[in-house]
mmCIF file of C-alpha atoms in Angstrom:
data_model
loop_
_atom_site.group_PDB
_atom_site.id
_atom_site.type_symbol
_atom_site.label_atom_id
_atom_site.label_comp_id
_atom_site.label_asym_id
_atom_site.label_seq_id
_atom_site.Cartn_x
_atom_site.Cartn_y
_atom_site.Cartn_z
ATOM 1 C CA UNK A 1 48.240 -38.898 14.049
ATOM 2 C CA UNK A 2 44.889 -37.245 13.863
ATOM 3 C CA UNK A 3 42.433 -37.828 16.638
ATOM 4 C CA UNK A 4 38.896 -36.619 17.301
ATOM 5 C CA UNK A 5 37.841 -34.310 20.238
ATOM 6 C CA UNK A 6 34.263 -34.560 21.410
ATOM 7 C CA UNK A 7 33.017 -32.346 24.307
ATOM 8 C CA UNK A 8 29.893 -33.705 25.976
ATOM 9 C CA UNK A 9 28.038 -33.046 29.232
ATOM 10 C CA UNK A 10 29.673 -36.208 30.760
ATOM 11 C CA UNK A 11 33.188 -35.035 29.961
ATOM 12 C CA UNK A 12 35.651 -34.290 27.111
ATOM 13 C CA UNK A 13 36.795 -37.265 25.091
ATOM 14 C CA UNK A 14 39.581 -37.782 22.558
ATOM 15 C CA UNK A 15 39.092 -40.952 20.459
ATOM 16 C CA UNK A 16 40.667 -42.611 17.365
ATOM 17 C CA UNK A 17 39.084 -43.609 14.144
ATOM 18 C CA UNK A 18 37.684 -46.798 15.681
ATOM 19 C CA UNK A 19 35.825 -44.930 18.461
ATOM 20 C CA UNK A 20 38.183 -46.083 21.131
ATOM 21 C CA UNK A 21 38.812 -43.480 23.923
ATOM 22 C CA UNK A 22 42.487 -42.413 24.162
ATOM 23 C CA UNK A 23 42.176 -39.564 26.600
ATOM 24 C CA UNK A 24 39.323 -38.197 28.591
ATOM 25 C CA UNK A 25 38.373 -35.674 31.308
ATOM 26 C CA UNK A 26 35.195 -36.806 33.063
ATOM 27 C CA UNK A 27 32.724 -34.207 34.468
ATOM 28 C CA UNK A 28 30.007 -36.670 35.567
ATOM 29 C CA UNK A 29 28.325 -36.600 38.156
ATOM 30 C CA UNK A 30 28.710 -32.805 38.865
ATOM 31 C CA UNK A 31 25.691 -31.205 37.148
ATOM 32 C CA UNK A 32 26.757 -27.629 37.838
ATOM 33 C CA UNK A 33 30.222 -28.224 36.368
ATOM 34 C CA UNK A 34 28.712 -29.910 33.369
ATOM 35 C CA UNK A 35 26.458 -26.912 32.688
ATOM 36 C CA UNK A 36 29.321 -24.437 33.091
ATOM 37 C CA UNK A 37 31.874 -26.358 31.011
ATOM 38 C CA UNK A 38 29.407 -27.225 28.177
ATOM 39 C CA UNK A 39 28.138 -23.652 27.954
ATOM 40 C CA UNK A 40 31.572 -22.067 27.874
ATOM 41 C CA UNK A 41 32.956 -24.450 25.254
ATOM 42 C CA UNK A 42 30.010 -24.045 22.940
ATOM 43 C CA UNK A 43 30.503 -20.321 23.141
ATOM 44 C CA UNK A 44 34.198 -20.583 22.284
ATOM 45 C CA UNK A 45 35.674 -20.014 25.659
ATOM 46 C CA UNK A 46 38.661 -21.815 27.057
ATOM 47 C CA UNK A 47 37.985 -23.943 30.177
ATOM 48 C CA UNK A 48 40.592 -25.722 32.438
ATOM 49 C CA UNK A 49 39.394 -29.303 31.573
ATOM 50 C CA UNK A 50 39.824 -28.650 27.862
ATOM 51 C CA UNK A 51 43.277 -26.985 28.426
ATOM 52 C CA UNK A 52 44.484 -29.885 30.480
ATOM 53 C CA UNK A 53 43.387 -32.489 27.976
ATOM 54 C CA UNK A 54 45.027 -30.708 25.067
ATOM 55 C CA UNK A 55 48.301 -30.511 26.946
ATOM 56 C CA UNK A 56 48.131 -34.326 27.442
ATOM 57 C CA UNK A 57 47.368 -34.714 23.713
ATOM 58 C CA UNK A 58 50.414 -32.583 22.880
ATOM 59 C CA UNK A 59 52.666 -34.658 25.195
ATOM 60 C CA UNK A 60 51.291 -37.850 23.563
ATOM 61 C CA UNK A 61 52.472 -36.517 20.183
ATOM 62 C CA UNK A 62 49.151 -36.087 18.412
ATOM 63 C CA UNK A 63 49.566 -33.848 15.295
ATOM 64 C CA UNK A 64 45.991 -32.454 15.205
ATOM 65 C CA UNK A 65 42.485 -32.905 16.537
ATOM 66 C CA UNK A 66 39.270 -32.935 14.534
ATOM 67 C CA UNK A 67 36.215 -31.092 15.866
ATOM 68 C CA UNK A 68 32.797 -30.599 14.530
ATOM 69 C CA UNK A 69 32.102 -27.049 15.964
ATOM 70 C CA UNK A 70 33.667 -23.714 14.896
ATOM 71 C CA UNK A 71 33.554 -22.230 18.392
ATOM 72 C CA UNK A 72 35.387 -25.235 19.885
ATOM 73 C CA UNK A 73 37.991 -24.900 17.076
ATOM 74 C CA UNK A 74 38.448 -21.253 17.781
ATOM 75 C CA UNK A 75 39.079 -21.986 21.498
ATOM 76 C CA UNK A 76 41.677 -24.612 20.605
ATOM 77 C CA UNK A 77 43.418 -22.343 18.128
ATOM 78 C CA UNK A 78 43.748 -19.663 20.807
ATOM 79 C CA UNK A 79 45.609 -22.161 23.044
ATOM 80 C CA UNK A 80 47.940 -23.107 20.325
ATOM 81 C CA UNK A 81 48.960 -26.425 21.808
ATOM 82 C CA UNK A 82 47.839 -28.713 18.808
ATOM 83 C CA UNK A 83 46.542 -28.032 15.313
ATOM 84 C CA UNK A 84 42.778 -28.197 14.825
ATOM 85 C CA UNK A 85 40.651 -29.339 11.808
ATOM 86 C CA UNK A 86 36.975 -28.554 11.434
ATOM 87 C CA UNK A 87 34.782 -31.367 10.020
ATOM 88 C CA UNK A 88 31.132 -30.630 10.714
ATOM 89 C CA UNK A 89 30.055 -33.917 9.007
ATOM 90 C CA UNK A 90 32.648 -36.232 10.589
ATOM 91 C CA UNK A 91 31.326 -39.824 10.553
ATOM 92 C CA UNK A 92 33.715 -40.927 13.270
ATOM 93 C CA UNK A 93 32.435 -38.247 15.707
ATOM 94 C CA UNK A 94 28.745 -38.934 14.702
ATOM 95 C CA UNK A 95 29.243 -42.617 15.301
ATOM 96 C CA UNK A 96 30.943 -41.862 18.725
ATOM 97 C CA UNK A 97 28.043 -39.735 19.743
ATOM 98 C CA UNK A 98 25.476 -42.363 18.734
ATOM 99 C CA UNK A 99 27.247 -45.009 20.876
ATOM 100 C CA UNK A 100 28.109 -42.673 23.728
ATOM 101 C CA UNK A 101 25.621 -44.273 26.221
ATOM 102 C CA UNK A 102 27.045 -47.716 25.653
ATOM 103 C CA UNK A 103 30.625 -46.408 25.790
ATOM 104 C CA UNK A 104 30.025 -44.641 29.102
ATOM 105 C CA UNK A 105 28.644 -47.781 30.666
ATOM 106 C CA UNK A 106 31.268 -50.062 29.210
ATOM 107 C CA UNK A 107 34.182 -47.833 30.354
ATOM 108 C CA UNK A 108 32.437 -47.745 33.721
ATOM 109 C CA UNK A 109 32.268 -43.861 33.667
ATOM 110 C CA UNK A 110 28.511 -44.133 34.449
ATOM 111 C CA UNK A 111 26.921 -46.950 36.458
ATOM 112 C CA UNK A 112 24.071 -47.816 34.013
ATOM 113 C CA UNK A 113 21.926 -46.340 31.159
ATOM 114 C CA UNK A 114 19.251 -45.137 33.664
ATOM 115 C CA UNK A 115 21.736 -42.826 35.277
ATOM 116 C CA UNK A 116 22.925 -41.707 31.849
ATOM 117 C CA UNK A 117 19.382 -40.548 31.036
ATOM 118 C CA UNK A 118 18.815 -38.969 34.447
ATOM 119 C CA UNK A 119 22.046 -37.008 34.304
ATOM 120 C CA UNK A 120 21.331 -35.809 30.694
ATOM 121 C CA UNK A 121 17.822 -34.747 31.773
ATOM 122 C CA UNK A 122 19.186 -32.821 34.807
ATOM 123 C CA UNK A 123 21.859 -31.016 32.693
ATOM 124 C CA UNK A 124 19.429 -30.108 29.949
ATOM 125 C CA UNK A 125 16.930 -28.706 32.394
ATOM 126 C CA UNK A 126 19.651 -26.564 34.187
ATOM 127 C CA UNK A 127 20.846 -25.247 30.862
ATOM 128 C CA UNK A 128 17.344 -24.327 29.686
ATOM 129 C CA UNK A 129 16.721 -22.504 33.045
ATOM 130 C CA UNK A 130 19.911 -20.496 32.726
ATOM 131 C CA UNK A 131 19.172 -19.509 29.083
ATOM 132 C CA UNK A 132 15.639 -18.426 30.003
ATOM 133 C CA UNK A 133 17.018 -16.472 32.982
ATOM 134 C CA UNK A 134 19.680 -14.779 30.728
ATOM 135 C CA UNK A 135 16.970 -13.856 28.103
ATOM 136 C CA UNK A 136 14.723 -12.328 30.741
ATOM 137 C CA UNK A 137 17.529 -10.073 31.907
ATOM 138 C CA UNK A 138 17.803 -8.601 28.379
ATOM 139 C CA UNK A 139 17.371 -4.803 28.797
ATOM 140 C CA UNK A 140 15.803 -4.374 25.343
ATOM 141 C CA UNK A 141 12.987 -6.703 26.508
ATOM 142 C CA UNK A 142 12.265 -4.087 29.247
ATOM 143 C CA UNK A 143 12.261 -1.304 26.584
ATOM 144 C CA UNK A 144 9.741 -3.192 24.498
ATOM 145 C CA UNK A 145 7.349 -3.873 27.421
ATOM 146 C CA UNK A 146 7.642 -0.150 28.602
ATOM 147 C CA UNK A 147 6.960 1.372 25.225
ATOM 148 C CA UNK A 148 4.081 -1.002 24.578
ATOM 149 C CA UNK A 149 2.625 0.001 27.912
ATOM 150 C CA UNK A 150 2.801 3.680 26.860
ATOM 151 C CA UNK A 151 0.872 2.868 23.725
ATOM 152 C CA UNK A 152 -1.885 1.207 25.686
ATOM 153 C CA UNK A 153 -1.929 4.099 28.157
ATOM 154 C CA UNK A 154 -2.467 6.482 25.227
ATOM 155 C CA UNK A 155 -5.408 4.428 23.958
ATOM 156 C CA UNK A 156 -7.004 4.475 27.376
ATOM 157 C CA UNK A 157 -6.436 8.285 27.702
ATOM 158 C CA UNK A 158 -8.098 8.850 24.348
ATOM 159 C CA UNK A 159 -11.075 6.680 25.071
ATOM 160 C CA UNK A 160 -11.777 8.061 28.498
ATOM 161 C CA UNK A 161 -11.206 11.646 27.367
ATOM 162 C CA UNK A 162 -13.691 11.298 24.474
ATOM 163 C CA UNK A 163 -16.266 9.945 26.764
ATOM 164 C CA UNK A 164 -15.698 12.781 29.301
ATOM 165 C CA UNK A 165 -15.856 15.433 26.584
ATOM 166 C CA UNK A 166 -19.156 14.055 25.167
ATOM 167 C CA UNK A 167 -20.614 13.690 28.667
ATOM 168 C CA UNK A 168 -19.585 17.238 29.766
ATOM 169 C CA UNK A 169 -20.808 18.817 26.509
ATOM 170 C CA UNK A 170 -24.300 18.246 27.675
ATOM 171 C CA UNK A 171 -23.765 20.924 30.290
ATOM 172 C CA UNK A 172 -21.039 23.144 28.732
ATOM 173 C CA UNK A 173 -20.889 22.405 25.012
ATOM 174 C CA UNK A 174 -18.331 25.089 24.101
ATOM 175 C CA UNK A 175 -15.555 23.881 26.495
ATOM 176 C CA UNK A 176 -14.646 20.980 24.182
ATOM 177 C CA UNK A 177 -13.898 23.513 21.412
ATOM 178 C CA UNK A 178 -11.942 25.824 23.696
ATOM 179 C CA UNK A 179 -9.702 23.216 25.453
ATOM 180 C CA UNK A 180 -8.046 20.645 23.044
ATOM 181 C CA UNK A 181 -5.604 19.119 25.560
ATOM 182 C CA UNK A 182 -7.123 16.049 27.377
ATOM 183 C CA UNK A 183 -5.186 16.718 30.633
ATOM 184 C CA UNK A 184 -6.165 20.325 30.837
ATOM 185 C CA UNK A 185 -9.840 19.587 30.020
ATOM 186 C CA UNK A 186 -9.922 17.079 32.957
ATOM 187 C CA UNK A 187 -8.266 19.710 35.229
ATOM 188 C CA UNK A 188 -11.010 22.191 34.344
ATOM 189 C CA UNK A 189 -13.746 19.839 35.385
ATOM 190 C CA UNK A 190 -11.930 19.175 38.667
ATOM 191 C CA UNK A 191 -11.613 23.035 39.174
ATOM 192 C CA UNK A 192 -15.286 23.501 38.553
ATOM 193 C CA UNK A 193 -16.020 20.855 41.212
ATOM 194 C CA UNK A 194 -14.056 22.861 43.680
ATOM 195 C CA UNK A 195 -16.042 25.946 42.790
ATOM 196 C CA UNK A 196 -13.380 27.617 40.770
ATOM 197 C CA UNK A 197 -14.863 29.200 37.590
ATOM 198 C CA UNK A 198 -12.965 32.507 37.519
ATOM 199 C CA UNK A 199 -10.162 33.514 35.179
ATOM 200 C CA UNK A 200 -7.610 33.411 38.012
ATOM 201 C CA UNK A 201 -8.565 29.789 38.791
ATOM 202 C CA UNK A 202 -8.061 28.837 35.154
ATOM 203 C CA UNK A 203 -4.669 30.672 34.934
ATOM 204 C CA UNK A 204 -3.421 28.399 37.789
ATOM 205 C CA UNK A 205 -4.013 25.373 35.511
ATOM 206 C CA UNK A 206 -1.664 26.820 32.856
ATOM 207 C CA UNK A 207 -3.984 28.410 30.301
ATOM 208 C CA UNK A 208 -2.925 31.527 28.423
ATOM 209 C CA UNK A 209 -4.643 34.778 29.433
ATOM 210 C CA UNK A 210 -6.839 35.015 26.370
ATOM 211 C CA UNK A 211 -7.984 31.409 26.570
ATOM 212 C CA UNK A 212 -8.708 31.722 30.290
ATOM 213 C CA UNK A 213 -10.822 34.767 29.576
ATOM 214 C CA UNK A 214 -12.856 32.890 26.859
ATOM 215 C CA UNK A 215 -13.427 29.807 29.055
ATOM 216 C CA UNK A 216 -14.482 31.924 32.041
ATOM 217 C CA UNK A 217 -16.880 33.864 29.811
ATOM 218 C CA UNK A 218 -18.325 30.634 28.400
ATOM 219 C CA UNK A 219 -19.346 29.453 31.823
ATOM 220 C CA UNK A 220 -21.752 32.339 32.035
ATOM 221 C CA UNK A 221 -23.012 32.438 28.388
ATOM 222 C CA UNK A 222 -22.950 28.690 27.491
ATOM 223 C CA UNK A 223 -26.237 27.068 26.634
ATOM 224 C CA UNK A 224 -26.601 23.614 28.182
ATOM 225 C CA UNK A 225 -28.293 21.553 30.791
ATOM 226 C CA UNK A 226 -28.018 22.874 34.429
ATOM 227 C CA UNK A 227 -24.934 21.338 36.063
ATOM 228 C CA UNK A 228 -25.659 20.081 39.576
ATOM 229 C CA UNK A 229 -23.318 18.754 42.265
ATOM 230 C CA UNK A 230 -24.617 15.287 41.828
ATOM 231 C CA UNK A 231 -23.668 15.353 38.157
ATOM 232 C CA UNK A 232 -20.184 16.642 38.922
ATOM 233 C CA UNK A 233 -19.224 13.713 41.133
ATOM 234 C CA UNK A 234 -18.939 10.997 38.445
ATOM 235 C CA UNK A 235 -17.463 13.560 36.043
ATOM 236 C CA UNK A 236 -14.736 14.464 38.441
ATOM 237 C CA UNK A 237 -13.956 10.847 39.191
ATOM 238 C CA UNK A 238 -13.464 10.270 35.457
ATOM 239 C CA UNK A 239 -11.365 13.392 35.158
ATOM 240 C CA UNK A 240 -9.204 12.054 38.032
ATOM 241 C CA UNK A 241 -8.586 8.818 36.074
ATOM 242 C CA UNK A 242 -7.479 10.855 32.970
ATOM 243 C CA UNK A 243 -5.042 12.973 35.009
ATOM 244 C CA UNK A 244 -3.638 9.852 36.745
ATOM 245 C CA UNK A 245 -3.069 8.151 33.390
ATOM 246 C CA UNK A 246 -1.314 11.220 32.047
ATOM 247 C CA UNK A 247 0.996 11.327 35.097
ATOM 248 C CA UNK A 248 1.722 7.669 34.717
ATOM 249 C CA UNK A 249 2.530 8.131 31.084
ATOM 250 C CA UNK A 250 4.994 10.923 31.959
ATOM 251 C CA UNK A 251 6.757 8.718 34.516
ATOM 252 C CA UNK A 252 6.861 5.876 32.017
ATOM 253 C CA UNK A 253 8.479 8.186 29.396
ATOM 254 C CA UNK A 254 11.173 9.092 31.911
ATOM 255 C CA UNK A 255 11.757 5.329 32.522
ATOM 256 C CA UNK A 256 12.083 4.590 28.797
ATOM 257 C CA UNK A 257 14.428 7.497 28.374
ATOM 258 C CA UNK A 258 16.832 6.196 31.039
ATOM 259 C CA UNK A 259 16.633 2.634 29.630
ATOM 260 C CA UNK A 260 17.318 3.805 26.063
ATOM 261 C CA UNK A 261 20.396 5.738 27.230
ATOM 262 C CA UNK A 262 21.754 2.330 28.360
ATOM 263 C CA UNK A 263 20.389 -0.033 25.689
ATOM 264 C CA UNK A 264 20.635 1.984 22.466
ATOM 265 C CA UNK A 265 22.448 5.391 23.071
ATOM 266 C CA UNK A 266 23.242 5.970 19.372
ATOM 267 C CA UNK A 267 19.575 5.399 18.197
ATOM 268 C CA UNK A 268 18.398 7.673 21.070
ATOM 269 C CA UNK A 269 20.761 10.479 19.914
ATOM 270 C CA UNK A 270 19.589 10.072 16.309
ATOM 271 C CA UNK A 271 15.716 9.863 16.718
ATOM 272 C CA UNK A 272 14.945 10.323 20.360
ATOM 273 C CA UNK A 273 14.068 7.745 23.082
ATOM 274 C CA UNK A 274 10.383 7.121 22.295
ATOM 275 C CA UNK A 275 10.796 6.636 18.509
ATOM 276 C CA UNK A 276 13.905 4.449 19.110
ATOM 277 C CA UNK A 277 12.064 2.304 21.618
ATOM 278 C CA UNK A 278 9.124 1.872 19.284
ATOM 279 C CA UNK A 279 11.483 0.735 16.478
ATOM 280 C CA UNK A 280 13.049 -1.830 18.824
ATOM 281 C CA UNK A 281 9.557 -3.034 19.936
ATOM 282 C CA UNK A 282 8.335 -3.432 16.332
ATOM 283 C CA UNK A 283 11.518 -5.214 15.283
ATOM 284 C CA UNK A 284 11.313 -7.582 18.286
ATOM 285 C CA UNK A 285 14.690 -6.678 19.846
ATOM 286 C CA UNK A 286 17.745 -4.491 19.237
ATOM 287 C CA UNK A 287 19.554 -7.433 17.613
ATOM 288 C CA UNK A 288 16.667 -8.000 15.237
ATOM 289 C CA UNK A 289 16.548 -4.256 14.385
ATOM 290 C CA UNK A 290 20.279 -4.226 13.626
ATOM 291 C CA UNK A 291 19.817 -7.151 11.188
ATOM 292 C CA UNK A 292 17.200 -5.328 9.126
ATOM 293 C CA UNK A 293 18.053 -3.412 6.035
ATOM 294 C CA UNK A 294 17.474 0.353 5.908
ATOM 295 C CA UNK A 295 14.709 -0.076 3.330
ATOM 296 C CA UNK A 296 12.840 -2.292 5.799
ATOM 297 C CA UNK A 297 13.479 0.237 8.713
ATOM 298 C CA UNK A 298 12.149 2.941 6.369
ATOM 299 C CA UNK A 299 8.620 1.370 6.130
ATOM 300 C CA UNK A 300 8.578 -0.328 9.562
ATOM 301 C CA UNK A 301 5.148 0.372 10.940
ATOM 302 C CA UNK A 302 3.531 0.878 7.473
ATOM 303 C CA UNK A 303 2.960 -2.824 6.706
ATOM 304 C CA UNK A 304 -0.722 -2.408 5.817
ATOM 305 C CA UNK A 305 0.086 0.331 3.284
ATOM 306 C CA UNK A 306 2.980 -1.670 1.846
ATOM 307 C CA UNK A 307 0.913 -4.850 1.265
ATOM 308 C CA UNK A 308 -1.987 -2.789 -0.059
ATOM 309 C CA UNK A 309 0.472 -1.299 -2.542
ATOM 310 C CA UNK A 310 1.704 -4.709 -3.555
ATOM 311 C CA UNK A 311 -1.859 -5.991 -4.022
ATOM 312 C CA UNK A 312 -3.446 -3.057 -5.835
ATOM 313 C CA UNK A 313 -0.434 -1.521 -7.659
ATOM 314 C CA UNK A 314 -0.732 1.891 -5.892
ATOM 315 C CA UNK A 315 2.267 3.896 -4.854
ATOM 316 C CA UNK A 316 4.217 2.238 -1.918
ATOM 317 C CA UNK A 317 4.623 4.093 1.423
ATOM 318 C CA UNK A 318 7.707 6.336 1.723
ATOM 319 C CA UNK A 319 7.928 5.976 5.518
ATOM 320 C CA UNK A 320 6.397 4.279 8.491
ATOM 321 C CA UNK A 321 7.165 4.842 12.172
ATOM 322 C CA UNK A 322 10.082 7.170 11.507
ATOM 323 C CA UNK A 323 7.489 9.797 10.269
ATOM 324 C CA UNK A 324 7.341 10.902 13.968
ATOM 325 C CA UNK A 325 10.853 12.491 13.674
ATOM 326 C CA UNK A 326 10.350 16.308 13.374
ATOM 327 C CA UNK A 327 12.742 16.651 10.326
ATOM 328 C CA UNK A 328 10.463 14.320 8.486
ATOM 329 C CA UNK A 329 6.902 15.269 9.354
ATOM 330 C CA UNK A 330 7.725 19.043 9.056
ATOM 331 C CA UNK A 331 9.174 18.593 5.608
ATOM 332 C CA UNK A 332 7.195 19.282 2.360
ATOM 333 C CA UNK A 333 5.686 16.104 0.868
ATOM 334 C CA UNK A 334 8.133 16.083 -2.129
ATOM 335 C CA UNK A 335 11.122 15.960 0.222
ATOM 336 C CA UNK A 336 9.920 13.290 2.656
ATOM 337 C CA UNK A 337 10.966 10.213 0.582
ATOM 338 C CA UNK A 338 14.518 11.344 0.334
ATOM 339 C CA UNK A 339 14.740 12.346 4.052
ATOM 340 C CA UNK A 340 13.132 9.036 5.102
ATOM 341 C CA UNK A 341 15.826 7.117 3.057
ATOM 342 C CA UNK A 342 18.595 9.139 4.656
ATOM 343 C CA UNK A 343 17.199 8.708 8.173
ATOM 344 C CA UNK A 344 16.593 4.967 7.742
ATOM 345 C CA UNK A 345 20.200 4.488 6.591
ATOM 346 C CA UNK A 346 21.551 6.305 9.646
ATOM 347 C CA UNK A 347 19.258 4.246 12.040
ATOM 348 C CA UNK A 348 20.463 1.070 10.453
ATOM 349 C CA UNK A 349 24.075 2.117 11.233
ATOM 350 C CA UNK A 350 23.226 3.236 14.811
ATOM 351 C CA UNK A 351 21.437 -0.068 15.491
ATOM 352 C CA UNK A 352 24.443 -2.101 14.468
ATOM 353 C CA UNK A 353 26.784 0.021 16.627
ATOM 354 C CA UNK A 354 24.483 -0.348 19.602
ATOM 355 C CA UNK A 355 24.010 -4.107 19.134
ATOM 356 C CA UNK A 356 27.596 -5.056 18.385
ATOM 357 C CA UNK A 357 30.124 -2.314 19.172
ATOM 358 C CA UNK A 358 28.696 -0.040 21.847
ATOM 359 C CA UNK A 359 30.900 2.925 20.827
ATOM 360 C CA UNK A 360 29.503 6.475 20.974
ATOM 361 C CA UNK A 361 28.656 7.666 17.429
ATOM 362 C CA UNK A 362 25.243 9.048 17.955
ATOM 363 C CA UNK A 363 26.123 12.714 17.674
ATOM 364 C CA UNK A 364 28.260 12.039 14.531
ATOM 365 C CA UNK A 365 25.250 10.285 12.914
ATOM 366 C CA UNK A 366 22.907 13.123 13.942
ATOM 367 C CA UNK A 367 25.168 15.709 12.427
ATOM 368 C CA UNK A 368 25.538 13.730 9.169
ATOM 369 C CA UNK A 369 21.703 13.345 8.974
ATOM 370 C CA UNK A 370 21.118 17.074 9.552
ATOM 371 C CA UNK A 371 23.631 17.861 6.855
ATOM 372 C CA UNK A 372 21.913 15.570 4.377
ATOM 373 C CA UNK A 373 18.512 17.126 5.247
ATOM 374 C CA UNK A 374 19.989 20.603 4.393
ATOM 375 C CA UNK A 375 21.278 19.248 1.089
ATOM 376 C CA UNK A 376 17.868 17.737 0.191
ATOM 377 C CA UNK A 377 16.052 21.030 0.969
ATOM 378 C CA UNK A 378 18.559 22.943 -1.085
ATOM 379 C CA UNK A 379 18.423 20.651 -4.032
ATOM 380 C CA UNK A 380 14.618 20.238 -4.109
ATOM 381 C CA UNK A 381 13.133 23.590 -3.226
ATOM 382 C CA UNK A 382 10.081 23.464 -5.386
ATOM 383 C CA UNK A 383 7.452 20.670 -5.789
ATOM 384 C CA UNK A 384 7.670 18.382 -8.841
ATOM 385 C CA UNK A 385 5.365 19.214 -11.821
ATOM 386 C CA UNK A 386 1.926 17.555 -11.522
ATOM 387 C CA UNK A 387 1.463 14.240 -13.186
ATOM 388 C CA UNK A 388 -0.950 13.965 -16.124
ATOM 389 C CA UNK A 389 -4.507 13.555 -14.962
ATOM 390 C CA UNK A 390 -6.570 10.608 -15.991
ATOM 391 C CA UNK A 391 -8.620 12.541 -18.564
ATOM 392 C CA UNK A 392 -5.415 13.652 -20.393
ATOM 393 C CA UNK A 393 -4.048 10.112 -20.241
ATOM 394 C CA UNK A 394 -7.256 8.737 -21.616
ATOM 395 C CA UNK A 395 -7.251 11.319 -24.552
ATOM 396 C CA UNK A 396 -3.706 10.429 -25.331
ATOM 397 C CA UNK A 397 -4.613 6.731 -25.273
ATOM 398 C CA UNK A 398 -7.553 7.328 -27.617
ATOM 399 C CA UNK A 399 -5.240 9.261 -29.970
ATOM 400 C CA UNK A 400 -2.640 6.480 -29.955
ATOM 401 C CA UNK A 401 -5.385 3.908 -30.495
ATOM 402 C CA UNK A 402 -6.791 6.124 -33.394
ATOM 403 C CA UNK A 403 -3.410 6.204 -35.150
ATOM 404 C CA UNK A 404 -3.038 2.447 -34.754
ATOM 405 C CA UNK A 405 -6.294 1.977 -36.713
ATOM 406 C CA UNK A 406 -4.841 3.753 -39.726
ATOM 407 C CA UNK A 407 -3.301 1.695 -42.447
ATOM 408 C CA UNK A 408 0.128 1.851 -44.042
ATOM 409 C CA UNK A 409 -0.745 4.805 -46.346
ATOM 410 C CA UNK A 410 -2.688 6.806 -43.670
ATOM 411 C CA UNK A 411 -6.151 5.427 -44.576
ATOM 412 C CA UNK A 412 -8.357 4.526 -41.711
ATOM 413 C CA UNK A 413 -8.864 0.793 -41.250
ATOM 414 C CA UNK A 414 -12.519 -0.409 -41.350
ATOM 415 C CA UNK A 415 -14.076 -1.106 -38.005
ATOM 416 C CA UNK A 416 -14.584 -4.780 -37.237
ATOM 417 C CA UNK A 417 -18.236 -4.074 -36.661
#
């Protein structure tokens, strides 16, 4: 005899084709137990109430049970007590679920329909809270926020540094040309505020000997407005902000590196922690990144260029965010497309391993990628021949159109005008 098994938040029920309950294990009114049992059964885990009920069904001589969920069927198959049949569109189960409120009251499992609604609301609320709590603990969510914070810190550093450079160029215009690093530029201003303008003071900041000499000389020969102590106070405060942001960024980088070693060690070994974290952030999560094709990963971050190419017919982008990988940006332009395809394929494999397997294959993927890069460099040492220019194409087009105007015996056809 075939029976139907229906797990609900009120309990687990086995009923016949007429919707009559044959066996049941009631969970009501324990809300915590209902949340635990429902969640585990829906995820395909075996719980004690389900195990006890199936033993009863086996002792009653039922041949098989019909269920509507693959995860529940998998859990019953693992127990091996009775045979299981999956019917996702079972009319008997749908009918039983639609009449469940009346059945619970009629069988005196629940006192009345108001308590049915209240219990269902409480269980649904508890399940929603637990799911949100689990999602908030996701470590790749922390990676996404941390790497986005680094991007915003970079924007602030650039904005404040540009303002600082333009402001200070009124007094020392050549310093902007001599010092390119924003952090060092801010440190020079702070050193000037402390009265240090000699070469030895600049060497302490970390400048090379020749650069320190040039900067020190420029303080004496530079043409600009006279720099007073009153002018230096706001400039030093702005320089402090730039230095603090740089230090915050460095600490944030260390935090992301530690997180990435835990969340995605294979991606980290392949492309580094920051590029890997940006890929996860752009995809949405590690799971989303693992589901993307390698061709999508290759142009991730180059969406504007891709859609412009689709709209105007220009050449599509060969790479997006992965251009920050040294093997790619240091390669000649004619090799970048092939290297980008090879790298995107390896990232796709690494993301799938990090998301579903967790085994350590990062170094193997890195070695395979470096081997492929060497092959590409060996096979394509020279740039391709230049494509025909527009003028040559136009001349060829006119020649072809001229031949087409000639008739069958080589005579030129008369013009329509």
